[in-house]
């Protein structure tokens, strides 16, 4: 019955849109998409590139997701890791899974994000 994953929704605190744009659009290279007019009053922002869709919504009593997380495949894995390090993000190493390197980073709001090398390394 399930044919795919349409998008991932993450929470962020009020007025976090600029931080979200810097992380998701500038660092991760996922362009921002204008939210539908009927949802714009809720705040937040959407980032979409081909089949990757990340929507960030305002949560009034925001608490970051420390365990639950999206896992993004990255084609330029090692350069992405360096780009995030250079931007001041702490890289959390992880054991490879199914022959793919991976690491974790917290987004600007503390949400856990996993990155998996799109290329098999072993």
Short mmCIF file of N, CA and C in Angstrom, two decimals:
data_model
loop_
_atom_site.label_atom_id
_atom_site.label_comp_id
_atom_site.label_asym_id
_atom_site.label_seq_id
_atom_site.Cartn_x
_atom_site.Cartn_y
_atom_site.Cartn_z
N UNK A 1 0.82 -1.21 0.00
CA UNK A 1 0.00 0.00 0.00
C UNK A 1 0.86 1.27 0.00
N UNK A 2 1.93 1.29 0.78
CA UNK A 2 2.79 2.48 0.84
C UNK A 2 3.69 2.46 -0.39
N UNK A 3 3.76 3.57 -1.10
CA UNK A 3 4.55 3.64 -2.33
C UNK A 3 5.76 4.56 -2.22
N UNK A 4 5.88 5.28 -1.14
CA UNK A 4 7.01 6.18 -0.98
C UNK A 4 6.82 7.06 0.24
N UNK A 5 7.81 7.87 0.49
CA UNK A 5 7.76 8.83 1.59
C UNK A 5 7.66 10.22 0.96
N UNK A 6 6.59 10.92 1.22
CA UNK A 6 6.37 12.23 0.59
C UNK A 6 7.28 13.31 1.17
N UNK A 7 7.35 13.41 2.50
CA UNK A 7 8.22 14.40 3.14
C UNK A 7 8.47 14.02 4.60
N UNK A 8 9.46 14.68 5.18
CA UNK A 8 9.74 14.56 6.60
C UNK A 8 9.40 15.90 7.22
N UNK A 9 8.66 15.88 8.32
CA UNK A 9 8.32 17.10 9.05
C UNK A 9 9.16 17.15 10.31
N UNK A 10 9.90 18.23 10.49
CA UNK A 10 10.67 18.47 11.70
C UNK A 10 10.13 19.72 12.38
N UNK A 11 10.29 19.78 13.68
CA UNK A 11 9.83 20.94 14.43
C UNK A 11 10.98 21.91 14.67
N UNK A 12 10.62 23.16 14.84
CA UNK A 12 11.58 24.20 15.19
C UNK A 12 10.87 25.23 16.06
N UNK A 13 11.64 26.04 16.79
CA UNK A 13 11.01 27.07 17.62
C UNK A 13 10.54 28.25 16.76
N UNK A 14 9.70 29.07 17.34
CA UNK A 14 9.23 30.27 16.65
C UNK A 14 10.41 31.14 16.21
N UNK A 15 10.27 31.78 15.08
CA UNK A 15 11.26 32.70 14.51
C UNK A 15 12.57 32.00 14.13
N UNK A 16 12.51 30.72 13.82
CA UNK A 16 13.71 29.98 13.44
C UNK A 16 13.94 29.87 11.95
N UNK A 17 13.13 30.55 11.16
CA UNK A 17 13.20 30.39 9.71
C UNK A 17 14.57 30.73 9.11
N UNK A 18 15.19 31.80 9.55
CA UNK A 18 16.50 32.17 8.98
C UNK A 18 17.56 31.12 9.29
N UNK A 19 17.57 30.61 10.50
CA UNK A 19 18.52 29.54 10.86
C UNK A 19 18.24 28.30 10.03
N UNK A 20 16.98 27.99 9.81
CA UNK A 20 16.61 26.84 8.99
C UNK A 20 17.12 27.03 7.56
N UNK A 21 16.96 28.22 7.02
CA UNK A 21 17.43 28.50 5.65
C UNK A 21 18.94 28.35 5.55
N UNK A 22 19.66 28.85 6.53
CA UNK A 22 21.12 28.74 6.51
C UNK A 22 21.57 27.28 6.52
N UNK A 23 20.91 26.45 7.32
CA UNK A 23 21.31 25.06 7.44
C UNK A 23 20.83 24.22 6.25
N UNK A 24 19.52 24.20 6.03
CA UNK A 24 18.95 23.29 5.04
C UNK A 24 19.19 23.75 3.60
N UNK A 25 19.08 25.04 3.35
CA UNK A 25 19.26 25.53 1.98
C UNK A 25 20.72 25.79 1.65
N UNK A 26 21.41 26.56 2.49
CA UNK A 26 22.78 26.94 2.18
C UNK A 26 23.78 25.81 2.42
N UNK A 27 23.74 25.16 3.57
CA UNK A 27 24.71 24.11 3.86
C UNK A 27 24.37 22.78 3.19
N UNK A 28 23.11 22.38 3.23
CA UNK A 28 22.72 21.09 2.66
C UNK A 28 22.31 21.17 1.20
N UNK A 29 22.17 22.38 0.68
CA UNK A 29 21.83 22.58 -0.74
C UNK A 29 20.47 22.00 -1.11
N UNK A 30 19.50 22.17 -0.21
CA UNK A 30 18.11 21.80 -0.50
C UNK A 30 17.35 23.12 -0.64
N UNK A 31 16.97 23.52 -1.83
CA UNK A 31 16.33 24.82 -2.03
C UNK A 31 15.01 24.96 -1.26
N UNK A 32 14.75 26.18 -0.84
CA UNK A 32 13.48 26.46 -0.16
C UNK A 32 12.37 26.51 -1.20
N UNK A 33 11.24 25.97 -0.83
CA UNK A 33 10.03 26.03 -1.66
C UNK A 33 9.02 26.89 -0.91
N UNK A 34 8.36 27.74 -1.63
CA UNK A 34 7.31 28.56 -1.01
C UNK A 34 6.19 27.65 -0.52
N UNK A 35 5.81 27.83 0.73
CA UNK A 35 4.71 27.05 1.29
C UNK A 35 3.40 27.48 0.63
N UNK A 36 2.44 26.57 0.55
CA UNK A 36 1.13 26.96 0.03
C UNK A 36 0.55 28.11 0.86
N UNK A 37 -0.15 29.00 0.20
CA UNK A 37 -0.71 30.20 0.86
C UNK A 37 -1.54 29.84 2.09
N UNK A 38 -2.25 28.74 2.04
CA UNK A 38 -3.11 28.35 3.16
C UNK A 38 -2.32 27.95 4.40
N UNK A 39 -1.01 27.69 4.25
CA UNK A 39 -0.19 27.27 5.39
C UNK A 39 0.82 28.32 5.84
N UNK A 40 0.97 29.39 5.08
CA UNK A 40 2.00 30.38 5.38
C UNK A 40 1.81 31.07 6.73
N UNK A 41 0.59 31.26 7.16
CA UNK A 41 0.33 31.93 8.44
C UNK A 41 0.86 31.13 9.64
N UNK A 42 1.11 29.83 9.43
CA UNK A 42 1.60 28.98 10.52
C UNK A 42 3.09 29.15 10.77
N UNK A 43 3.79 29.86 9.88
CA UNK A 43 5.24 29.97 9.99
C UNK A 43 5.92 28.71 9.52
N UNK A 44 7.23 28.64 9.71
CA UNK A 44 7.99 27.49 9.25
C UNK A 44 8.41 27.65 7.81
N UNK A 45 9.06 26.64 7.27
CA UNK A 45 9.52 26.68 5.89
C UNK A 45 9.71 25.27 5.35
N UNK A 46 9.65 25.18 4.03
CA UNK A 46 9.79 23.91 3.34
C UNK A 46 11.03 23.95 2.46
N UNK A 47 11.73 22.82 2.40
CA UNK A 47 12.92 22.67 1.56
C UNK A 47 12.73 21.42 0.72
N UNK A 48 12.90 21.56 -0.60
CA UNK A 48 12.65 20.42 -1.48
C UNK A 48 13.62 20.41 -2.64
N UNK A 49 14.10 19.20 -2.95
CA UNK A 49 15.01 18.99 -4.08
C UNK A 49 14.76 17.57 -4.58
N UNK A 50 14.21 17.45 -5.78
CA UNK A 50 13.85 16.15 -6.35
C UNK A 50 13.00 15.39 -5.36
N UNK A 51 13.45 14.23 -4.89
CA UNK A 51 12.65 13.42 -3.97
C UNK A 51 12.92 13.71 -2.50
N UNK A 52 13.76 14.69 -2.20
CA UNK A 52 14.07 15.05 -0.82
C UNK A 52 13.18 16.23 -0.43
N UNK A 53 12.33 16.01 0.56
CA UNK A 53 11.42 17.06 1.02
C UNK A 53 11.47 17.13 2.54
N UNK A 54 11.92 18.28 3.05
CA UNK A 54 12.00 18.50 4.49
C UNK A 54 11.16 19.72 4.82
N UNK A 55 10.17 19.54 5.65
CA UNK A 55 9.29 20.63 6.06
C UNK A 55 9.56 20.92 7.53
N UNK A 56 9.79 22.18 7.85
CA UNK A 56 9.98 22.57 9.24
C UNK A 56 8.78 23.40 9.69
N UNK A 57 8.18 22.97 10.79
CA UNK A 57 7.02 23.66 11.32
C UNK A 57 7.30 24.18 12.71
N UNK A 58 6.62 25.25 13.04
CA UNK A 58 6.75 25.89 14.35
C UNK A 58 6.05 25.03 15.40
N UNK A 59 6.75 24.79 16.49
CA UNK A 59 6.16 24.11 17.64
C UNK A 59 6.32 25.03 18.83
N UNK A 60 5.21 25.48 19.38
CA UNK A 60 5.22 26.50 20.44
C UNK A 60 6.04 26.06 21.66
N UNK A 61 5.87 24.83 22.10
CA UNK A 61 6.64 24.33 23.25
C UNK A 61 7.75 23.41 22.73
N UNK A 62 8.54 23.91 21.81
CA UNK A 62 9.52 23.15 21.07
C UNK A 62 10.52 22.42 21.97
N UNK A 63 10.75 21.15 21.63
CA UNK A 63 11.83 20.34 22.18
C UNK A 63 12.44 19.59 21.01
N UNK A 64 13.76 19.62 20.86
CA UNK A 64 14.38 18.95 19.71
C UNK A 64 14.24 17.44 19.77
N UNK A 65 14.20 16.83 18.60
CA UNK A 65 14.17 15.37 18.49
C UNK A 65 15.60 14.87 18.66
N UNK A 66 15.87 14.19 19.76
CA UNK A 66 17.23 13.73 20.07
C UNK A 66 17.50 12.32 19.57
N UNK A 67 16.48 11.51 19.38
CA UNK A 67 16.66 10.13 18.91
C UNK A 67 16.05 9.96 17.51
N UNK A 68 14.78 10.27 17.37
CA UNK A 68 14.12 10.17 16.06
C UNK A 68 14.82 11.14 15.10
N UNK A 69 14.98 10.71 13.84
CA UNK A 69 15.72 11.56 12.90
C UNK A 69 15.50 11.13 11.46
N UNK A 70 15.66 12.07 10.53
CA UNK A 70 15.74 11.68 9.12
C UNK A 70 17.17 11.26 8.81
N UNK A 71 17.35 10.43 7.81
CA UNK A 71 18.68 10.02 7.35
C UNK A 71 18.77 10.37 5.87
N UNK A 72 19.67 11.28 5.55
CA UNK A 72 19.84 11.74 4.17
C UNK A 72 21.03 11.03 3.54
N UNK A 73 20.88 10.58 2.30
CA UNK A 73 22.01 10.08 1.53
C UNK A 73 22.74 11.27 0.94
N UNK A 74 24.06 11.23 0.97
CA UNK A 74 24.87 12.33 0.46
C UNK A 74 25.86 11.81 -0.58
N UNK A 75 25.85 12.42 -1.77
CA UNK A 75 26.76 11.98 -2.83
C UNK A 75 28.17 12.51 -2.63
N UNK A 76 28.31 13.66 -2.03
CA UNK A 76 29.63 14.26 -1.78
C UNK A 76 29.87 14.22 -0.27
N UNK A 77 29.80 13.03 0.27
CA UNK A 77 29.75 12.76 1.71
C UNK A 77 30.87 13.43 2.50
N UNK A 78 32.12 13.22 2.10
CA UNK A 78 33.25 13.74 2.87
C UNK A 78 33.33 15.26 2.79
N UNK A 79 33.01 15.83 1.65
CA UNK A 79 32.99 17.29 1.53
C UNK A 79 31.86 17.89 2.36
N UNK A 80 30.72 17.21 2.40
CA UNK A 80 29.61 17.68 3.23
C UNK A 80 30.03 17.69 4.70
N UNK A 81 30.71 16.63 5.13
CA UNK A 81 31.17 16.56 6.52
C UNK A 81 32.09 17.75 6.82
N UNK A 82 33.02 18.04 5.94
CA UNK A 82 33.94 19.17 6.14
C UNK A 82 33.19 20.50 6.13
N UNK A 83 32.24 20.64 5.24
CA UNK A 83 31.44 21.87 5.15
C UNK A 83 30.69 22.13 6.46
N UNK A 84 30.11 21.07 7.02
CA UNK A 84 29.39 21.21 8.29
C UNK A 84 30.35 21.53 9.44
N UNK A 85 31.51 20.86 9.46
CA UNK A 85 32.52 21.15 10.48
C UNK A 85 32.96 22.61 10.40
N UNK A 86 33.26 23.07 9.20
CA UNK A 86 33.72 24.45 9.00
C UNK A 86 32.66 25.48 9.39
N UNK A 87 31.40 25.08 9.33
CA UNK A 87 30.31 25.97 9.73
C UNK A 87 30.06 25.91 11.24
N UNK A 88 30.85 25.09 11.95
CA UNK A 88 30.74 25.04 13.41
C UNK A 88 29.86 23.93 13.96
N UNK A 89 29.43 23.01 13.11
CA UNK A 89 28.59 21.90 13.58
C UNK A 89 29.47 20.75 14.06
N UNK A 90 29.06 20.13 15.15
CA UNK A 90 29.81 19.01 15.73
C UNK A 90 29.40 17.71 15.04
N UNK A 91 30.36 17.04 14.46
CA UNK A 91 30.13 15.77 13.77
C UNK A 91 30.16 14.65 14.80
N UNK A 92 29.17 13.80 14.79
CA UNK A 92 29.10 12.64 15.68
C UNK A 92 29.29 11.39 14.82
N UNK A 93 30.43 10.76 14.95
CA UNK A 93 30.74 9.57 14.16
C UNK A 93 29.78 8.44 14.48
N UNK A 94 29.59 7.57 13.49
CA UNK A 94 28.74 6.39 13.69
C UNK A 94 29.36 5.23 12.93
N UNK A 95 29.10 4.03 13.40
CA UNK A 95 29.59 2.84 12.73
C UNK A 95 28.93 2.72 11.36
N UNK A 96 29.67 2.26 10.36
CA UNK A 96 29.07 2.04 9.03
C UNK A 96 27.93 1.03 9.11
N UNK A 97 26.98 1.19 8.22
CA UNK A 97 25.85 0.26 8.11
C UNK A 97 25.73 -0.16 6.65
N UNK A 98 25.64 -1.45 6.42
CA UNK A 98 25.51 -1.98 5.06
C UNK A 98 26.54 -1.40 4.10
N UNK A 99 27.78 -1.29 4.56
CA UNK A 99 28.91 -0.83 3.74
C UNK A 99 28.86 0.66 3.41
N UNK A 100 28.13 1.42 4.19
CA UNK A 100 28.04 2.85 3.96
C UNK A 100 28.47 3.62 5.21
N UNK A 101 29.39 4.56 5.04
CA UNK A 101 29.79 5.43 6.14
C UNK A 101 28.62 6.34 6.50
N UNK A 102 28.62 6.80 7.75
CA UNK A 102 27.55 7.70 8.18
C UNK A 102 28.03 8.53 9.36
N UNK A 103 27.32 9.64 9.59
CA UNK A 103 27.57 10.48 10.75
C UNK A 103 26.29 11.23 11.11
N UNK A 104 26.29 11.80 12.30
CA UNK A 104 25.15 12.58 12.79
C UNK A 104 25.58 14.02 13.06
N UNK A 105 24.63 14.93 12.90
CA UNK A 105 24.81 16.34 13.23
C UNK A 105 23.47 16.81 13.80
N UNK A 106 23.51 17.74 14.71
CA UNK A 106 22.28 18.38 15.17
C UNK A 106 22.05 19.62 14.33
N UNK A 107 20.82 19.81 13.86
CA UNK A 107 20.51 21.02 13.10
C UNK A 107 20.55 22.22 14.06
N UNK A 108 20.33 23.44 13.60
CA UNK A 108 20.45 24.60 14.49
C UNK A 108 19.53 24.56 15.71
N UNK A 109 18.52 23.70 15.66
CA UNK A 109 17.54 23.63 16.75
C UNK A 109 17.77 22.43 17.67
N UNK A 110 18.79 21.61 17.36
CA UNK A 110 19.09 20.44 18.16
C UNK A 110 18.47 19.16 17.66
N UNK A 111 17.74 19.20 16.53
CA UNK A 111 17.18 17.98 15.95
C UNK A 111 18.31 17.12 15.39
N UNK A 112 18.25 15.85 15.65
CA UNK A 112 19.27 14.91 15.18
C UNK A 112 19.07 14.63 13.69
N UNK A 113 20.15 14.73 12.90
CA UNK A 113 20.11 14.48 11.47
C UNK A 113 21.23 13.48 11.14
N UNK A 114 20.91 12.45 10.38
CA UNK A 114 21.91 11.46 9.97
C UNK A 114 22.24 11.66 8.49
N UNK A 115 23.52 11.48 8.15
CA UNK A 115 23.97 11.53 6.77
C UNK A 115 24.65 10.22 6.45
N UNK A 116 24.27 9.62 5.33
CA UNK A 116 24.79 8.33 4.89
C UNK A 116 25.45 8.52 3.54
N UNK A 117 26.65 7.98 3.40
CA UNK A 117 27.36 8.06 2.14
C UNK A 117 26.59 7.29 1.08
N UNK A 118 26.23 7.95 -0.01
CA UNK A 118 25.48 7.31 -1.08
C UNK A 118 26.32 6.24 -1.79
N UNK A 119 27.63 6.32 -1.66
CA UNK A 119 28.54 5.37 -2.29
C UNK A 119 28.96 4.30 -1.28
N UNK A 120 28.93 3.05 -1.68
CA UNK A 120 29.44 1.97 -0.83
C UNK A 120 30.95 2.12 -0.72
N UNK A 121 31.48 1.98 0.50
CA UNK A 121 32.91 2.21 0.71
C UNK A 121 33.69 0.93 1.02
N UNK A 122 33.03 -0.18 1.16
CA UNK A 122 33.75 -1.39 1.56
C UNK A 122 33.47 -2.52 0.59
#
